[in-house]
Amino acid sequence: MTTKKVAYCFAPDASSYQLSETHPMVPERVNMTHELVQNYRMFPRMTIIKPHPATEEQLKRVHLPGYIDYLKKVSPIATLGLGDLYPCLQADDCPMFTGVYDYSASIVGASIACANRINHGRSNVCINWAGGMHHAKRRVASGFCYANDIAAAILELLMCHRRVMYVDIDLHHGDGVEEYFYNTNRVMTLSFHRFGNNFFPGTGAIKNSGVGPGKDYAINVPLQKGIDDDQYIYLFKNILNKAMERFQPEALVMQMGADSVVGDLLGDFNLTNKGHASCLENALSYNLPTIVLGGGGYSVKNVARTWTLETATILGLELDNQLPTNSYFGHLPEDSTLYIPPVKMSNSNTNKSIRKVLRKVTEILDRTEI
Ligand code: VJV
Ligand code: CA
Ligand code: ZN
């Protein structure tokens, strides 16, 4: 593997907020990751960037101006936990909290900074673990996401790249990003997600594959509970390979939501963090300029383990399974290791259902022309 020029974007302010006292989305997980990456001595191997928050103008490229004005106006006075008093934000999932505007602007600013590094050819891979807010819509917050940093970064990439591939391995469907680019053939969106029985957000059926010039450029891979490394990696490699062959993108954006890893508070997949990271490794093997973003992940120590392992994957490093000393993990045996093993659980995906999904998705990809 050739070593890549890697940049690591870190906005400390983005990780210091709380959505509410008990909200499952804990921005602090990005600080936990940061400390592990530091203590595994990875920082000397990358360029560390402290991004600027997105400007109002940048936020308004992806959101309705009135929505951004509203976020800004309520932000300083909002009280922790008073979510339901406000419109545009979806009660429990997206409560209003003090600093919600600054929180959103710093995440979007970091993803735009990644895109700029890529556009100028300064980095081959640029990381923003605070990013990946794939549910935010033009006029509304959704699913713990207030501003869509991914759409903002892709728009920036489109200024210098003919075609951009977006790959989303978060447990949930990347509905917001899909919606922004649903009618264009310059962005292919590919989401793997838990699907069925109204699992949030409920969209992402295979047959919903884009409209107009974007028809067949929105690819959805619906999955059931309990999927294991072998099945997931089999689908991931085969589908991405076919998509790359047909679409020939000039840049790649990876959403690495860690709620698809086993043991997640909101998830029920059975992927190890090695399996999750091997998807990233496979995607990086296409040697495209790449932005790597975070996303979901609600068992916070597992999120930090996963994104730490993935930072090493990007750098081409092997890590010791023994975690380095740090301020978040205690001394219990289950707290001392990096790798997350699979568990014994029922798997609703059969090898037959996996092959069927591959066949249907391949049929769509076979129709795309560049
Ligand atoms: O399923 C939903 C929507 C409801 C309404 C709100 N209640 C709380 C739950 C059911 C229909 N929302 C999902 C949103 C998942 C967002 C995932 C985001 C990402 O990972 O894809 C990207 C960052 C959902 N599932 C679980 C919860 N919400 C949930 C929300 C809470 C909570 C516990 C669970 C909000 C506050 C608190 N506990 C205190
Ligand atoms: Ca997904
Ligand atoms: Zn998710």
mmCIF file of C-alpha atoms and ligand atoms in Angstrom:
data_model
loop_
_atom_site.group_PDB
_atom_site.id
_atom_site.type_symbol
_atom_site.label_atom_id
_atom_site.label_comp_id
_atom_site.label_asym_id
_atom_site.label_seq_id
_atom_site.Cartn_x
_atom_site.Cartn_y
_atom_site.Cartn_z
ATOM 1 C CA MET A 1 0.000 0.000 0.000
ATOM 2 C CA THR A 2 1.311 3.446 -0.922
ATOM 3 C CA THR A 3 1.236 5.876 1.978
ATOM 4 C CA LYS A 4 -1.308 8.632 1.571
ATOM 5 C CA LYS A 5 -1.150 12.292 2.519
ATOM 6 C CA VAL A 6 -3.662 12.352 5.366
ATOM 7 C CA ALA A 7 -5.238 15.364 7.063
ATOM 8 C CA TYR A 8 -7.181 15.155 10.314
ATOM 9 C CA CYS A 9 -9.683 17.916 10.909
ATOM 10 C CA PHE A 10 -10.598 18.494 14.528
ATOM 11 C CA ALA A 11 -12.871 21.201 15.882
ATOM 12 C CA PRO A 12 -12.693 20.845 19.689
ATOM 13 C CA ASP A 13 -15.746 23.098 20.099
ATOM 14 C CA ALA A 14 -17.986 20.615 18.232
ATOM 15 C CA SER A 15 -17.432 17.930 20.873
ATOM 16 C CA SER A 16 -18.192 20.085 23.907
ATOM 17 C CA TYR A 17 -21.977 20.278 23.488
ATOM 18 C CA GLN A 18 -24.763 18.079 24.821
ATOM 19 C CA LEU A 19 -28.029 17.644 22.899
ATOM 20 C CA SER A 20 -29.803 16.953 26.205
ATOM 21 C CA GLU A 21 -28.862 15.379 29.557
ATOM 22 C CA THR A 22 -29.620 11.831 28.422
ATOM 23 C CA HIS A 23 -29.526 12.028 24.622
ATOM 24 C CA PRO A 24 -27.951 8.964 22.947
ATOM 25 C CA MET A 25 -25.916 11.200 20.601
ATOM 26 C CA VAL A 26 -22.866 12.144 22.670
ATOM 27 C CA PRO A 27 -20.520 14.565 20.853
ATOM 28 C CA GLU A 28 -17.836 13.803 23.451
ATOM 29 C CA ARG A 29 -17.176 10.472 21.618
ATOM 30 C CA VAL A 30 -15.153 12.519 19.134
ATOM 31 C CA ASN A 31 -12.877 13.686 21.985
ATOM 32 C CA MET A 32 -12.529 10.075 23.158
ATOM 33 C CA THR A 33 -11.455 9.087 19.657
ATOM 34 C CA HIS A 34 -9.079 12.045 19.545
ATOM 35 C CA GLU A 35 -7.380 11.008 22.743
ATOM 36 C CA LEU A 36 -6.958 7.380 21.644
ATOM 37 C CA VAL A 37 -5.567 8.476 18.269
ATOM 38 C CA GLN A 38 -3.156 10.738 20.090
ATOM 39 C CA ASN A 39 -2.101 8.074 22.601
ATOM 40 C CA TYR A 40 -1.521 5.528 19.833
ATOM 41 C CA ARG A 41 0.940 8.168 18.533
ATOM 42 C CA MET A 42 -0.749 8.699 15.178
ATOM 43 C CA PHE A 43 -0.645 12.508 15.080
ATOM 44 C CA PRO A 44 2.919 12.840 13.775
ATOM 45 C CA ARG A 45 1.792 10.893 10.692
ATOM 46 C CA MET A 46 -0.916 13.326 9.589
ATOM 47 C CA THR A 47 -1.517 17.029 9.129
ATOM 48 C CA ILE A 48 -3.739 18.285 11.933
ATOM 49 C CA ILE A 49 -6.182 20.971 10.856
ATOM 50 C CA LYS A 50 -8.210 23.254 13.068
ATOM 51 C CA PRO A 51 -11.113 24.232 10.819
ATOM 52 C CA HIS A 52 -13.130 27.458 10.867
ATOM 53 C CA PRO A 53 -16.850 27.217 11.566
ATOM 54 C CA ALA A 54 -18.979 27.406 8.414
ATOM 55 C CA THR A 55 -20.193 30.897 7.579
ATOM 56 C CA GLU A 56 -23.874 31.714 7.424
ATOM 57 C CA GLU A 57 -23.541 31.901 3.649
ATOM 58 C CA GLN A 58 -22.036 28.391 3.535
ATOM 59 C CA LEU A 59 -24.824 27.002 5.731
ATOM 60 C CA LYS A 60 -27.418 28.642 3.481
ATOM 61 C CA ARG A 61 -26.040 26.820 0.434
ATOM 62 C CA VAL A 62 -27.496 23.620 1.863
ATOM 63 C CA HIS A 63 -30.307 24.929 4.058
ATOM 64 C CA LEU A 64 -33.310 27.186 3.729
ATOM 65 C CA PRO A 65 -32.134 30.644 4.887
ATOM 66 C CA GLY A 66 -35.091 30.889 7.272
ATOM 67 C CA TYR A 67 -34.082 27.632 8.983
ATOM 68 C CA ILE A 68 -30.497 28.851 9.528
ATOM 69 C CA ASP A 69 -31.732 32.252 10.785
ATOM 70 C CA TYR A 70 -34.005 30.416 13.182
ATOM 71 C CA LEU A 71 -31.204 28.149 14.502
ATOM 72 C CA LYS A 72 -29.060 31.217 15.056
ATOM 73 C CA LYS A 73 -31.782 33.174 16.784
ATOM 74 C CA VAL A 74 -32.877 30.505 19.257
ATOM 75 C CA SER A 75 -29.409 29.108 19.866
ATOM 76 C CA PRO A 76 -28.124 31.362 22.661
ATOM 77 C CA ILE A 77 -31.312 31.292 24.718
ATOM 78 C CA ALA A 78 -32.270 27.650 24.289
ATOM 79 C CA THR A 79 -32.281 25.667 27.491
ATOM 80 C CA LEU A 80 -31.115 22.083 27.766
ATOM 81 C CA GLY A 81 -34.093 19.770 27.415
ATOM 82 C CA LEU A 82 -36.738 22.283 26.276
ATOM 83 C CA GLY A 83 -36.839 20.702 22.839
ATOM 84 C CA ASP A 84 -40.550 20.371 22.283
ATOM 85 C CA LEU A 85 -41.214 24.110 22.407
ATOM 86 C CA TYR A 86 -39.641 24.639 19.018
ATOM 87 C CA PRO A 87 -40.752 23.890 15.457
ATOM 88 C CA CYS A 88 -38.281 22.783 12.648
ATOM 89 C CA LEU A 89 -36.635 20.516 15.188
ATOM 90 C CA GLN A 90 -38.140 17.109 15.821
ATOM 91 C CA ALA A 91 -38.927 16.984 19.507
ATOM 92 C CA ASP A 92 -36.964 14.161 21.191
ATOM 93 C CA ASP A 93 -34.573 13.354 18.387
ATOM 94 C CA CYS A 94 -33.414 16.916 17.693
ATOM 95 C CA PRO A 95 -33.881 18.992 20.813
ATOM 96 C CA MET A 96 -32.933 22.629 20.807
ATOM 97 C CA PHE A 97 -29.905 23.224 23.008
ATOM 98 C CA THR A 98 -27.666 26.123 23.890
ATOM 99 C CA GLY A 99 -25.080 26.532 21.155
ATOM 100 C CA VAL A 100 -26.910 24.438 18.549
ATOM 101 C CA TYR A 101 -25.945 26.946 15.834
ATOM 102 C CA ASP A 102 -22.237 26.985 16.750
ATOM 103 C CA TYR A 103 -22.237 23.189 17.084
ATOM 104 C CA SER A 104 -23.720 22.823 13.593
ATOM 105 C CA ALA A 105 -21.500 25.482 12.028
ATOM 106 C CA SER A 106 -18.335 23.910 13.388
ATOM 107 C CA ILE A 107 -19.227 20.448 12.056
ATOM 108 C CA VAL A 108 -20.089 21.817 8.608
ATOM 109 C CA GLY A 109 -16.967 24.012 8.621
ATOM 110 C CA ALA A 110 -14.794 20.962 9.275
ATOM 111 C CA SER A 111 -16.284 18.937 6.409
ATOM 112 C CA ILE A 112 -15.924 21.897 4.040
ATOM 113 C CA ALA A 113 -12.289 22.240 5.157
ATOM 114 C CA CYS A 114 -11.787 18.567 4.211
ATOM 115 C CA ALA A 115 -13.285 19.222 0.762
ATOM 116 C CA ASN A 116 -10.999 22.228 0.249
ATOM 117 C CA ARG A 117 -7.888 20.194 1.106
ATOM 118 C CA ILE A 118 -8.989 17.609 -1.449
ATOM 119 C CA ASN A 119 -9.854 20.244 -4.083
ATOM 120 C CA HIS A 120 -6.398 21.805 -3.783
ATOM 121 C CA GLY A 121 -4.699 18.411 -3.893
ATOM 122 C CA ARG A 122 -3.070 19.010 -0.508
ATOM 123 C CA SER A 123 -4.336 15.728 0.952
ATOM 124 C CA ASN A 124 -5.348 12.356 -0.452
ATOM 125 C CA VAL A 125 -7.549 11.563 2.549
ATOM 126 C CA CYS A 126 -9.129 14.031 4.945
ATOM 127 C CA ILE A 127 -10.888 12.965 8.169
ATOM 128 C CA ASN A 128 -13.674 14.666 10.151
ATOM 129 C CA TRP A 129 -14.994 12.296 12.828
ATOM 130 C CA ALA A 130 -17.492 14.954 14.025
ATOM 131 C CA GLY A 131 -19.136 14.985 10.584
ATOM 132 C CA GLY A 132 -21.477 12.591 8.817
ATOM 133 C CA MET A 133 -24.820 14.198 9.710
ATOM 134 C CA HIS A 134 -26.673 12.443 6.918
ATOM 135 C CA HIS A 135 -30.329 13.000 7.985
ATOM 136 C CA ALA A 136 -30.412 16.827 8.058
ATOM 137 C CA LYS A 137 -32.737 18.208 5.360
ATOM 138 C CA ARG A 138 -32.824 21.583 3.608
ATOM 139 C CA ARG A 139 -35.542 22.958 5.870
ATOM 140 C CA VAL A 140 -35.570 20.704 8.907
ATOM 141 C CA ALA A 141 -33.400 18.889 11.439
ATOM 142 C CA SER A 142 -33.868 15.117 11.599
ATOM 143 C CA GLY A 143 -32.415 12.088 13.371
ATOM 144 C CA PHE A 144 -29.927 13.908 15.629
ATOM 145 C CA CYS A 145 -28.664 15.931 12.614
ATOM 146 C CA TYR A 146 -29.115 19.718 12.440
ATOM 147 C CA ALA A 147 -26.986 20.744 9.449
ATOM 148 C CA ASN A 148 -25.909 18.551 6.568
ATOM 149 C CA ASP A 149 -22.119 18.762 6.514
ATOM 150 C CA ILE A 150 -21.996 15.952 3.925
ATOM 151 C CA ALA A 151 -24.076 17.782 1.315
ATOM 152 C CA ALA A 152 -21.983 20.916 1.963
ATOM 153 C CA ALA A 153 -18.731 18.978 1.411
ATOM 154 C CA ILE A 154 -20.032 17.239 -1.725
ATOM 155 C CA LEU A 155 -21.122 20.589 -3.242
ATOM 156 C CA GLU A 156 -17.604 21.869 -2.615
ATOM 157 C CA LEU A 157 -16.067 18.762 -4.243
ATOM 158 C CA LEU A 158 -18.334 19.180 -7.279
ATOM 159 C CA MET A 159 -16.613 22.484 -8.025
ATOM 160 C CA CYS A 160 -13.429 20.554 -8.917
ATOM 161 C CA HIS A 161 -14.610 17.001 -9.637
ATOM 162 C CA ARG A 162 -16.913 15.785 -12.381
ATOM 163 C CA ARG A 163 -18.420 12.896 -10.389
ATOM 164 C CA VAL A 164 -18.493 12.234 -6.627
ATOM 165 C CA MET A 165 -19.269 8.876 -5.012
ATOM 166 C CA TYR A 166 -20.918 8.903 -1.561
ATOM 167 C CA VAL A 167 -20.808 5.682 0.488
ATOM 168 C CA ASP A 168 -22.698 5.411 3.798
ATOM 169 C CA ILE A 169 -22.161 2.473 6.169
ATOM 170 C CA ASP A 170 -24.029 4.008 9.109
ATOM 171 C CA LEU A 171 -26.743 1.670 10.427
ATOM 172 C CA HIS A 172 -29.376 4.129 9.193
ATOM 173 C CA HIS A 173 -30.355 5.110 5.647
ATOM 174 C CA GLY A 174 -28.523 8.231 4.436
ATOM 175 C CA ASP A 175 -31.824 9.866 3.453
ATOM 176 C CA GLY A 176 -30.752 13.527 3.701
ATOM 177 C CA VAL A 177 -27.746 13.160 1.415
ATOM 178 C CA GLU A 178 -29.746 10.984 -0.987
ATOM 179 C CA GLU A 179 -32.461 13.660 -1.189
ATOM 180 C CA TYR A 180 -30.016 16.511 -2.005
ATOM 181 C CA PHE A 181 -28.605 14.596 -4.982
ATOM 182 C CA TYR A 182 -31.607 12.457 -5.972
ATOM 183 C CA ASN A 183 -31.976 14.029 -9.410
ATOM 184 C CA THR A 184 -28.370 14.339 -10.519
ATOM 185 C CA ASN A 185 -25.988 11.870 -12.143
ATOM 186 C CA ARG A 186 -22.923 13.756 -10.856
ATOM 187 C CA VAL A 187 -23.284 12.195 -7.402
ATOM 188 C CA MET A 188 -23.907 8.515 -6.796
ATOM 189 C CA THR A 189 -25.202 7.803 -3.285
ATOM 190 C CA LEU A 190 -24.748 4.290 -1.902
ATOM 191 C CA SER A 191 -26.200 3.487 1.531
ATOM 192 C CA PHE A 192 -26.125 0.183 3.414
ATOM 193 C CA HIS A 193 -28.720 0.194 6.193
ATOM 194 C CA ARG A 194 -31.093 -1.585 8.518
ATOM 195 C CA PHE A 195 -34.466 -1.622 6.777
ATOM 196 C CA GLY A 196 -38.022 -2.736 7.450
ATOM 197 C CA ASN A 197 -40.773 -2.441 10.084
ATOM 198 C CA ASN A 198 -40.455 1.333 9.911
ATOM 199 C CA PHE A 199 -36.902 1.285 11.210
ATOM 200 C CA PHE A 200 -35.800 4.945 11.169
ATOM 201 C CA PRO A 201 -35.973 6.832 8.830
ATOM 202 C CA GLY A 202 -38.072 4.285 6.907
ATOM 203 C CA THR A 203 -36.717 5.193 3.454
ATOM 204 C CA GLY A 204 -34.029 3.388 1.445
ATOM 205 C CA ALA A 205 -35.827 0.604 -0.426
ATOM 206 C CA ILE A 206 -33.843 -0.797 -3.363
ATOM 207 C CA LYS A 207 -36.433 0.398 -5.865
ATOM 208 C CA ASN A 208 -36.067 4.051 -4.854
ATOM 209 C CA SER A 209 -33.025 4.708 -6.974
ATOM 210 C CA GLY A 210 -33.238 8.327 -8.144
ATOM 211 C CA VAL A 211 -35.279 10.474 -10.527
ATOM 212 C CA GLY A 212 -34.734 12.301 -13.826
ATOM 213 C CA PRO A 213 -31.040 12.431 -14.767
ATOM 214 C CA GLY A 214 -30.358 10.897 -11.313
ATOM 215 C CA LYS A 215 -32.324 7.723 -12.050
ATOM 216 C CA ASP A 216 -30.231 4.675 -11.033
ATOM 217 C CA TYR A 217 -27.675 6.880 -9.220
ATOM 218 C CA ALA A 218 -29.168 6.422 -5.730
ATOM 219 C CA ILE A 219 -28.251 2.934 -4.606
ATOM 220 C CA ASN A 220 -29.827 1.384 -1.510
ATOM 221 C CA VAL A 221 -28.803 -1.812 0.234
ATOM 222 C CA PRO A 222 -31.485 -2.814 2.790
ATOM 223 C CA LEU A 223 -30.356 -5.241 5.504
ATOM 224 C CA GLN A 224 -31.870 -7.040 8.496
ATOM 225 C CA LYS A 225 -30.776 -7.469 12.094
ATOM 226 C CA GLY A 226 -27.778 -9.626 12.955
ATOM 227 C CA ILE A 227 -25.770 -9.256 9.738
ATOM 228 C CA ASP A 228 -22.207 -10.531 10.217
ATOM 229 C CA ASP A 229 -18.803 -9.489 8.857
ATOM 230 C CA ASP A 230 -18.737 -12.113 6.093
ATOM 231 C CA GLN A 231 -22.118 -11.145 4.643
ATOM 232 C CA TYR A 232 -21.578 -7.397 4.984
ATOM 233 C CA ILE A 233 -18.081 -7.370 3.502
ATOM 234 C CA TYR A 234 -19.207 -9.637 0.657
ATOM 235 C CA LEU A 235 -21.964 -7.178 -0.266
ATOM 236 C CA PHE A 236 -19.817 -4.113 0.311
ATOM 237 C CA LYS A 237 -16.923 -5.234 -1.899
ATOM 238 C CA ASN A 238 -19.064 -6.540 -4.729
ATOM 239 C CA ILE A 239 -21.426 -3.577 -4.843
ATOM 240 C CA LEU A 240 -18.725 -0.930 -4.484
ATOM 241 C CA ASN A 241 -16.621 -2.624 -7.127
ATOM 242 C CA LYS A 242 -19.520 -2.631 -9.581
ATOM 243 C CA ALA A 243 -20.447 0.974 -8.701
ATOM 244 C CA MET A 244 -16.850 2.179 -9.213
ATOM 245 C CA GLU A 245 -16.634 0.376 -12.545
ATOM 246 C CA ARG A 246 -19.862 1.929 -13.834
ATOM 247 C CA PHE A 247 -19.643 5.400 -12.284
ATOM 248 C CA GLN A 248 -15.893 6.147 -12.463
ATOM 249 C CA PRO A 249 -15.963 8.852 -9.758
ATOM 250 C CA GLU A 250 -13.192 11.410 -9.319
ATOM 251 C CA ALA A 251 -13.672 11.768 -5.549
ATOM 252 C CA LEU A 252 -15.109 9.702 -2.715
ATOM 253 C CA VAL A 253 -16.926 10.584 0.522
ATOM 254 C CA MET A 254 -17.224 7.878 3.197
ATOM 255 C CA GLN A 255 -19.788 8.134 6.023
ATOM 256 C CA MET A 256 -18.482 5.763 8.726
ATOM 257 C CA GLY A 257 -21.381 5.716 11.232
ATOM 258 C CA ALA A 258 -20.300 3.252 13.933
ATOM 259 C CA ASP A 259 -23.832 2.279 14.978
ATOM 260 C CA SER A 260 -23.506 -0.588 12.482
ATOM 261 C CA VAL A 261 -20.918 -2.187 14.807
ATOM 262 C CA VAL A 262 -22.043 -4.956 17.216
ATOM 263 C CA GLY A 263 -23.222 -3.845 20.655
ATOM 264 C CA ASP A 264 -24.561 -0.463 19.608
ATOM 265 C CA LEU A 265 -27.203 1.020 21.884
ATOM 266 C CA LEU A 266 -29.551 1.717 18.949
ATOM 267 C CA GLY A 267 -28.373 -1.001 16.576
ATOM 268 C CA ASP A 268 -28.536 -4.769 16.179
ATOM 269 C CA PHE A 269 -25.945 -5.617 13.538
ATOM 270 C CA ASN A 270 -23.170 -8.076 14.382
ATOM 271 C CA LEU A 271 -20.235 -6.387 12.623
ATOM 272 C CA THR A 272 -16.892 -6.224 14.379
ATOM 273 C CA ASN A 273 -14.892 -3.024 14.199
ATOM 274 C CA LYS A 274 -12.338 -4.927 12.087
ATOM 275 C CA GLY A 275 -15.116 -5.757 9.621
ATOM 276 C CA HIS A 276 -16.308 -2.134 9.615
ATOM 277 C CA ALA A 277 -12.736 -0.922 9.063
ATOM 278 C CA SER A 278 -12.128 -3.438 6.278
ATOM 279 C CA CYS A 279 -14.916 -1.748 4.305
ATOM 280 C CA LEU A 280 -12.984 1.510 4.578
ATOM 281 C CA GLU A 281 -9.763 -0.243 3.598
ATOM 282 C CA ASN A 282 -11.481 -1.649 0.526
ATOM 283 C CA ALA A 283 -12.878 1.774 -0.439
ATOM 284 C CA LEU A 284 -9.452 3.396 -0.021
ATOM 285 C CA SER A 285 -7.910 0.812 -2.342
ATOM 286 C CA TYR A 286 -9.515 2.676 -5.274
ATOM 287 C CA ASN A 287 -7.004 5.458 -4.563
ATOM 288 C CA LEU A 288 -9.465 8.295 -5.059
ATOM 289 C CA PRO A 289 -9.202 11.572 -3.143
ATOM 290 C CA THR A 290 -11.370 10.729 -0.137
ATOM 291 C CA ILE A 291 -13.178 12.474 2.709
ATOM 292 C CA VAL A 292 -13.803 10.219 5.717
ATOM 293 C CA LEU A 293 -16.615 11.279 8.058
ATOM 294 C CA GLY A 294 -18.147 9.962 11.282
ATOM 295 C CA GLY A 295 -21.908 9.636 11.793
ATOM 296 C CA GLY A 296 -23.947 7.563 14.238
ATOM 297 C CA GLY A 297 -22.566 5.432 17.062
ATOM 298 C CA TYR A 298 -24.171 5.221 20.488
ATOM 299 C CA SER A 299 -22.040 2.871 22.558
ATOM 300 C CA VAL A 300 -19.435 5.553 22.900
ATOM 301 C CA LYS A 301 -16.413 3.455 23.828
ATOM 302 C CA ASN A 302 -17.038 1.255 20.794
ATOM 303 C CA VAL A 303 -17.307 4.343 18.616
ATOM 304 C CA ALA A 304 -13.917 5.562 19.854
ATOM 305 C CA ARG A 305 -12.434 2.092 19.282
ATOM 306 C CA THR A 306 -13.845 1.897 15.770
ATOM 307 C CA TRP A 307 -12.785 5.351 14.570
ATOM 308 C CA THR A 308 -9.352 4.935 16.170
ATOM 309 C CA LEU A 309 -8.874 1.661 14.292
ATOM 310 C CA GLU A 310 -10.080 3.377 11.112
ATOM 311 C CA THR A 311 -7.668 6.263 11.526
ATOM 312 C CA ALA A 312 -4.910 3.643 11.660
ATOM 313 C CA THR A 313 -6.374 1.900 8.601
ATOM 314 C CA ILE A 314 -6.130 5.167 6.661
ATOM 315 C CA LEU A 315 -2.503 5.566 7.767
ATOM 316 C CA GLY A 316 -1.705 1.946 6.903
ATOM 317 C CA LEU A 317 -0.771 1.121 10.502
ATOM 318 C CA GLU A 318 -1.378 -1.996 12.601
ATOM 319 C CA LEU A 319 -2.413 -1.240 16.178
ATOM 320 C CA ASP A 320 -1.719 -3.180 19.346
ATOM 321 C CA ASN A 321 -4.952 -4.641 20.750
ATOM 322 C CA GLN A 322 -3.982 -3.260 24.154
ATOM 323 C CA LEU A 323 -5.417 0.279 24.422
ATOM 324 C CA PRO A 324 -2.934 2.942 25.482
ATOM 325 C CA THR A 325 -3.554 4.693 28.804
ATOM 326 C CA ASN A 326 -6.246 7.342 28.450
ATOM 327 C CA SER A 327 -8.760 9.249 30.536
ATOM 328 C CA TYR A 328 -11.959 7.558 29.304
ATOM 329 C CA PHE A 329 -11.403 3.812 29.528
ATOM 330 C CA GLY A 330 -11.025 2.273 32.998
ATOM 331 C CA HIS A 331 -8.964 -0.717 34.062
ATOM 332 C CA LEU A 332 -11.593 -3.436 33.681
ATOM 333 C CA PRO A 333 -10.638 -6.221 31.239
ATOM 334 C CA GLU A 334 -13.480 -5.270 28.827
ATOM 335 C CA ASP A 335 -12.116 -1.723 28.811
ATOM 336 C CA SER A 336 -8.571 -2.597 27.894
ATOM 337 C CA THR A 337 -8.743 -3.770 24.292
ATOM 338 C CA LEU A 338 -9.232 -2.181 20.864
ATOM 339 C CA TYR A 339 -10.906 -4.961 18.894
ATOM 340 C CA ILE A 340 -14.617 -5.685 19.310
ATOM 341 C CA PRO A 341 -15.545 -9.364 18.840
ATOM 342 C CA PRO A 342 -18.859 -10.548 17.327
ATOM 343 C CA VAL A 343 -21.575 -11.984 19.607
ATOM 344 C CA LYS A 344 -23.859 -14.997 19.317
ATOM 345 C CA MET A 345 -27.166 -13.615 18.063
ATOM 346 C CA SER A 346 -29.858 -14.465 15.554
ATOM 347 C CA ASN A 347 -29.215 -13.277 12.015
ATOM 348 C CA SER A 348 -32.264 -12.466 9.895
ATOM 349 C CA ASN A 349 -30.115 -12.196 6.750
ATOM 350 C CA THR A 350 -29.628 -15.528 4.988
ATOM 351 C CA ASN A 351 -26.901 -16.079 2.424
ATOM 352 C CA LYS A 352 -29.738 -16.410 -0.046
ATOM 353 C CA SER A 353 -31.268 -13.035 0.895
ATOM 354 C CA ILE A 354 -27.816 -11.433 0.670
ATOM 355 C CA ARG A 355 -27.291 -12.813 -2.848
ATOM 356 C CA LYS A 356 -30.740 -11.565 -3.835
ATOM 357 C CA VAL A 357 -29.934 -8.026 -2.664
ATOM 358 C CA LEU A 358 -26.656 -8.148 -4.612
ATOM 359 C CA ARG A 359 -28.460 -9.287 -7.741
ATOM 360 C CA LYS A 360 -31.118 -6.542 -7.551
ATOM 361 C CA VAL A 361 -28.582 -3.795 -6.881
ATOM 362 C CA THR A 362 -26.373 -5.051 -9.700
ATOM 363 C CA GLU A 363 -29.341 -4.821 -12.091
ATOM 364 C CA ILE A 364 -29.672 -1.108 -11.273
ATOM 365 C CA LEU A 365 -25.940 -0.438 -11.581
ATOM 366 C CA ASP A 366 -25.874 -2.227 -14.936
ATOM 367 C CA ARG A 367 -28.268 0.407 -16.275
ATOM 368 C CA THR A 368 -26.047 3.391 -15.396
ATOM 369 C CA GLU A 369 -23.972 4.992 -18.151
ATOM 370 C CA ILE A 370 -21.394 7.725 -17.751
HETATM 371 O O1 VJV B 1 -37.124 6.405 15.481
HETATM 372 C C1 VJV B 1 -37.048 7.630 15.577
HETATM 373 C C2 VJV B 1 -38.286 8.528 15.667
HETATM 374 C C3 VJV B 1 -39.113 8.405 16.813
HETATM 375 C C4 VJV B 1 -39.604 9.656 17.491
HETATM 376 C C5 VJV B 1 -38.666 10.060 18.648
HETATM 377 N N1 VJV B 1 -38.524 8.967 19.629
HETATM 378 C C6 VJV B 1 -37.582 9.339 20.703
HETATM 379 C C7 VJV B 1 -38.002 7.743 18.985
HETATM 380 C C8 VJV B 1 -38.942 7.311 17.841
HETATM 381 C C9 VJV B 1 -39.633 8.042 15.503
HETATM 382 N N2 VJV B 1 -35.863 8.254 15.616
HETATM 383 C C10 VJV B 1 -34.603 7.553 15.614
HETATM 384 C C11 VJV B 1 -33.526 8.492 15.083
HETATM 385 C C12 VJV B 1 -32.240 7.793 14.850
HETATM 386 C C13 VJV B 1 -31.198 8.779 14.357
HETATM 387 C C14 VJV B 1 -29.931 8.115 13.905
HETATM 388 C C15 VJV B 1 -28.880 9.132 13.504
HETATM 389 C C16 VJV B 1 -27.719 8.550 12.715
HETATM 390 O O2 VJV B 1 -27.042 7.591 13.464
HETATM 391 O O3 VJV B 1 -28.142 7.909 11.532
HETATM 392 C C17 VJV B 1 -26.740 9.655 12.251
HETATM 393 C C18 VJV B 1 -26.143 10.478 13.293
HETATM 394 C C19 VJV B 1 -34.302 7.125 16.997
HETATM 395 N N3 VJV B 1 -33.918 5.894 17.345
HETATM 396 C C20 VJV B 1 -33.690 5.922 18.676
HETATM 397 C C21 VJV B 1 -33.980 7.196 19.122
HETATM 398 N N4 VJV B 1 -34.360 7.919 18.065
HETATM 399 C C22 VJV B 1 -33.867 7.712 20.487
HETATM 400 C C23 VJV B 1 -33.910 9.083 20.688
HETATM 401 C C24 VJV B 1 -33.788 9.595 21.974
HETATM 402 C C25 VJV B 1 -33.605 8.725 23.067
HETATM 403 C C26 VJV B 1 -33.564 7.340 22.833
HETATM 404 C C27 VJV B 1 -33.698 6.837 21.545
HETATM 405 C C28 VJV B 1 -33.825 10.977 22.224
HETATM 406 C C29 VJV B 1 -33.681 11.442 23.525
HETATM 407 C C30 VJV B 1 -33.483 10.543 24.560
HETATM 408 N N5 VJV B 1 -33.463 9.206 24.334
HETATM 409 C C31 VJV B 1 -33.313 11.031 25.968
HETATM 410 CA CA CA B 2 -26.229 3.767 5.876
HETATM 411 ZN ZN ZN B 3 -27.162 5.890 12.382
#
